[in-house]
Protein backbone atom coordinates (compact mmCIF):
# COMPACT_ATOMS: atom_id res chain seq x y z
CA MET A 1 60.83 -33.32 41.94
CA ASN A 2 63.54 -32.57 44.52
CA LEU A 3 63.70 -29.00 45.73
CA LYS A 4 66.75 -28.14 47.85
CA PHE A 5 67.37 -24.70 49.23
CA SER A 6 70.47 -23.74 51.21
CA LEU A 7 69.85 -21.20 53.96
CA THR A 8 73.52 -20.27 53.72
CA SER A 9 73.37 -19.40 50.02
CA GLY A 10 71.09 -16.38 50.14
CA TRP A 11 67.82 -18.00 51.24
CA THR A 12 66.50 -16.78 54.55
CA ALA A 13 64.41 -18.85 56.93
CA LYS A 14 61.48 -16.52 56.23
CA ALA A 15 61.72 -17.07 52.48
CA ALA A 16 61.88 -20.83 52.91
CA LEU A 17 58.81 -20.72 55.13
CA CYS A 18 56.89 -18.72 52.51
CA LEU A 19 57.77 -21.24 49.82
CA THR A 20 56.69 -24.09 52.03
CA MET A 21 53.32 -22.42 52.57
CA ILE A 22 52.88 -21.84 48.82
CA PHE A 23 53.60 -25.46 47.91
CA SER A 24 51.34 -26.66 50.72
CA CYS A 25 48.44 -24.57 49.39
CA MET A 26 48.99 -25.87 45.86
CA ALA A 27 48.82 -29.43 47.11
CA SER A 28 45.78 -28.92 49.31
CA PRO A 29 42.51 -30.41 48.01
CA GLY A 30 39.72 -28.01 47.15
CA ILE A 31 42.04 -25.10 46.35
CA THR A 32 42.16 -24.00 42.71
CA VAL A 33 45.34 -22.34 41.51
CA PRO A 34 44.68 -19.74 38.78
CA ALA A 35 45.97 -20.67 35.36
CA ALA A 36 49.65 -19.95 34.85
CA GLY A 37 50.15 -16.64 33.13
CA GLN A 38 46.61 -15.41 33.78
CA THR A 39 46.98 -11.63 33.95
CA ARG A 40 43.34 -10.52 33.81
CA PRO A 41 40.01 -11.76 35.09
CA THR A 42 37.98 -14.16 32.99
CA THR A 43 34.93 -12.17 31.90
CA ILE A 44 31.65 -14.08 31.91
CA LEU A 45 28.58 -12.44 30.42
CA ALA A 46 25.44 -13.52 32.30
CA PHE A 47 22.86 -12.84 29.60
CA GLY A 48 19.24 -13.22 30.62
CA ASP A 49 16.02 -11.82 32.02
CA SER A 50 14.87 -10.90 35.54
CA LEU A 51 16.23 -14.18 36.93
CA THR A 52 19.69 -12.97 35.97
CA ALA A 53 19.10 -9.25 36.59
CA GLY A 54 18.14 -9.85 40.22
CA TYR A 55 14.54 -8.63 40.28
CA GLY A 56 13.53 -7.58 43.80
CA LEU A 57 17.05 -8.11 45.16
CA LYS A 58 20.02 -5.98 46.17
CA THR A 59 22.81 -5.75 43.61
CA ASN A 60 25.08 -8.03 45.62
CA GLU A 61 22.31 -10.64 45.92
CA SER A 62 21.81 -11.13 42.18
CA PHE A 63 22.85 -14.27 40.35
CA PRO A 64 25.92 -12.71 38.67
CA ALA A 65 27.14 -11.20 41.95
CA GLN A 66 26.70 -14.38 43.97
CA LEU A 67 28.21 -16.48 41.19
CA GLN A 68 31.28 -14.27 41.06
CA MET A 69 31.76 -14.55 44.82
CA ALA A 70 31.41 -18.34 44.64
CA LEU A 71 33.96 -18.61 41.83
CA GLU A 72 36.40 -16.30 43.62
CA ALA A 73 36.06 -18.46 46.72
CA LYS A 74 37.22 -21.34 44.52
CA GLY A 75 40.31 -19.38 43.54
CA HIS A 76 39.21 -18.12 40.13
CA LYS A 77 39.93 -14.60 38.90
CA VAL A 78 36.62 -13.63 37.28
CA ASN A 79 34.33 -10.78 36.40
CA VAL A 80 30.70 -11.86 35.98
CA VAL A 81 28.85 -9.14 34.06
CA ASN A 82 25.16 -8.73 34.80
CA ALA A 83 23.49 -8.50 31.38
CA GLY A 84 20.04 -9.42 32.63
CA VAL A 85 17.01 -7.30 31.72
CA SER A 86 13.74 -7.87 33.57
CA GLY A 87 10.86 -8.77 31.28
CA ASP A 88 13.03 -9.84 28.36
CA THR A 89 11.81 -12.56 26.06
CA THR A 90 14.14 -14.43 23.70
CA SER A 91 13.12 -11.94 21.00
CA ASP A 92 14.31 -9.07 23.21
CA GLY A 93 17.53 -10.93 23.91
CA LEU A 94 18.22 -11.49 20.24
CA ALA A 95 17.66 -7.80 19.54
CA ARG A 96 20.28 -6.68 22.09
CA LEU A 97 22.82 -9.49 21.84
CA ASP A 98 25.31 -7.70 19.60
CA TRP A 99 25.76 -4.66 21.83
CA ALA A 100 25.80 -6.84 24.95
CA LEU A 101 28.89 -8.53 23.49
CA ASP A 102 30.81 -5.24 23.30
CA PRO A 103 33.32 -5.45 24.83
CA LYS A 104 33.70 -9.11 23.96
CA PRO A 105 33.55 -11.43 27.00
CA ASP A 106 35.43 -14.69 27.40
CA ALA A 107 32.30 -16.82 27.86
CA VAL A 108 28.52 -16.48 28.03
CA ILE A 109 25.85 -17.95 30.29
CA MET A 110 22.58 -17.87 28.34
CA GLU A 111 19.44 -17.69 30.52
CA LEU A 112 16.35 -16.79 28.51
CA GLY A 113 12.93 -18.21 27.75
CA ALA A 114 10.99 -17.93 31.01
CA ASN A 115 8.97 -14.94 29.80
CA ASP A 116 8.20 -16.65 26.49
CA ALA A 117 6.76 -19.60 28.42
CA LEU A 118 4.80 -17.43 30.85
CA ARG A 119 3.19 -15.60 27.95
CA GLY A 120 2.40 -18.78 26.06
CA ILE A 121 4.42 -17.73 23.02
CA ASP A 122 4.59 -20.44 20.36
CA PRO A 123 7.68 -22.56 21.20
CA LYS A 124 8.83 -22.17 17.59
CA VAL A 125 9.63 -18.53 18.36
CA PRO A 126 11.98 -19.00 21.34
CA ARG A 127 13.53 -21.98 19.56
CA ALA A 128 14.36 -19.84 16.52
CA ASN A 129 15.63 -16.94 18.66
CA LEU A 130 17.86 -19.10 20.82
CA ASP A 131 19.12 -20.88 17.72
CA SER A 132 20.10 -17.54 16.17
CA MET A 133 21.86 -16.39 19.34
CA LEU A 134 23.81 -19.62 19.73
CA ALA A 135 24.82 -19.45 16.07
CA ALA A 136 26.06 -15.88 16.56
CA LEU A 137 28.05 -16.82 19.66
CA LYS A 138 29.58 -19.80 17.89
CA ALA A 139 30.61 -17.58 14.98
CA LYS A 140 32.41 -15.32 17.45
CA GLY A 141 34.17 -18.32 19.02
CA LEU A 142 32.60 -17.74 22.42
CA PRO A 143 32.12 -20.65 24.84
CA VAL A 144 28.52 -20.86 26.05
CA LEU A 145 26.67 -22.45 28.94
CA LEU A 146 23.01 -22.81 28.00
CA THR A 147 20.58 -22.90 30.91
CA GLY A 148 17.21 -24.49 30.36
CA MET A 149 13.74 -23.41 31.38
CA LYS A 150 10.52 -25.36 31.80
CA ALA A 151 7.04 -24.30 30.71
CA PRO A 152 4.27 -23.86 33.29
CA ASN A 153 1.52 -26.47 33.33
CA ASN A 154 -1.30 -24.08 32.44
CA TRP A 155 -0.56 -24.19 28.69
CA GLY A 156 -1.08 -27.94 28.47
CA ALA A 157 1.09 -31.00 28.01
CA ASP A 158 1.79 -30.48 24.30
CA TYR A 159 3.03 -26.94 24.85
CA ALA A 160 5.28 -28.03 27.72
CA LYS A 161 6.68 -30.91 25.68
CA ASN A 162 7.54 -28.68 22.72
CA PHE A 163 8.93 -25.86 24.85
CA ASP A 164 11.01 -28.01 27.21
CA ALA A 165 12.64 -29.80 24.26
CA ILE A 166 14.15 -26.56 22.95
CA TYR A 167 17.13 -26.52 25.28
CA PRO A 168 18.47 -30.08 24.99
CA ASP A 169 17.90 -29.97 21.23
CA LEU A 170 19.90 -26.78 20.77
CA ALA A 171 22.63 -27.79 23.21
CA SER A 172 23.12 -30.93 21.15
CA LYS A 173 23.03 -29.02 17.86
CA TYR A 174 25.72 -26.56 18.91
CA GLY A 175 27.73 -28.85 21.16
CA VAL A 176 27.43 -26.59 24.20
CA PRO A 177 26.99 -27.64 27.83
CA LEU A 178 23.45 -27.53 29.18
CA TYR A 179 22.28 -26.87 32.71
CA PRO A 180 18.80 -28.42 32.27
CA PHE A 181 16.72 -26.14 34.51
CA PHE A 182 17.95 -22.80 35.82
CA LEU A 183 15.48 -22.84 38.74
CA ASP A 184 16.25 -26.41 39.77
CA GLY A 185 15.65 -26.83 43.50
CA VAL A 186 14.07 -23.38 43.77
CA ALA A 187 10.94 -23.29 41.57
CA LEU A 188 7.69 -23.69 43.54
CA ASP A 189 9.58 -23.73 46.85
CA ARG A 190 8.07 -20.89 48.87
CA SER A 191 11.11 -20.77 51.14
CA PHE A 192 13.24 -19.80 48.13
CA THR A 193 10.86 -17.53 46.20
CA GLN A 194 9.58 -14.00 46.59
CA PRO A 195 5.86 -13.35 47.27
CA ASP A 196 5.12 -13.54 43.52
CA GLY A 197 6.06 -17.22 43.64
CA LEU A 198 8.28 -16.80 40.59
CA HIS A 199 11.44 -14.87 41.39
CA PRO A 200 14.06 -16.30 43.76
CA THR A 201 14.99 -14.62 47.02
CA ALA A 202 18.64 -14.04 47.88
CA ALA A 203 18.62 -17.49 49.50
CA GLY A 204 17.03 -18.89 46.36
CA VAL A 205 19.78 -17.41 44.21
CA ALA A 206 22.35 -18.90 46.58
CA GLU A 207 20.76 -22.30 46.01
CA ILE A 208 20.87 -21.81 42.23
CA VAL A 209 24.54 -20.83 42.43
CA LYS A 210 25.37 -23.83 44.60
CA ARG A 211 23.80 -26.21 42.09
CA ILE A 212 25.11 -24.63 38.90
CA LEU A 213 28.62 -23.86 40.21
CA PRO A 214 30.33 -27.11 39.11
CA VAL A 215 29.17 -26.59 35.51
CA VAL A 216 30.19 -22.92 35.48
CA GLU A 217 33.55 -23.76 37.03
CA THR A 218 34.25 -26.19 34.20
CA LEU A 219 33.44 -23.40 31.73
CA VAL A 220 35.84 -21.05 33.50
CA GLN A 221 38.61 -23.65 33.71
CA ASN A 222 38.36 -24.26 29.98
CA VAL A 223 38.75 -20.53 29.32
CA GLU A 224 41.69 -20.30 31.72
CA HIS A 225 43.36 -23.26 30.05
CA LYS A 226 43.03 -21.73 26.58
CA GLU A 227 44.42 -18.41 27.83
CA ALA A 228 47.36 -20.17 29.46
CA LEU A 229 48.11 -21.77 26.10
CA GLY A 230 47.89 -18.38 24.42
CA LYS A 231 44.93 -19.31 22.22
């Protein structure tokens, strides 16, 4: 594409310089240009338990807050809503899902199940609850990123096998992307966890965000693309 501007036909040197800078930024690697026509932020509902809520952390250190900053640094116009409630099981999540979706977001990150596993709840229960929530989100046409959880070893190998299989099974059933383990790179690492050994520190959350960011960015880009097309 040939772009020719005449400085004698109304274009000033300053305007030409500004255009040059704009085109240079668009061509630079690593810089994401917001979708054409995007007039509002993409709203992502981070729906989960204390791992999402930011237990023991400052508001700006929570997963939703750090994720929003990371996405904005990539050039995305987003609003990541913190819909995490400490102590929630999948049953609690199912009970509050409808009102958490009002107003309706553009996409959902589902992070639930850790408390079910810690309490040794029969894996059939979180499987059924997550299934119901994913079905409800699909019915509303909402894109979802499902984040997996792993059972602790103290309930035995059979329990862990049945619990851990919930997430890949449901991701396949509903055709949604899966981030296999929300605490990947953080769980059991004392340098990334609070004194309870369970909840991530601010640095731990930063590590989670760093690892999950490519998957979340794909989710956001898909939403931006649909909005640009007017769908």
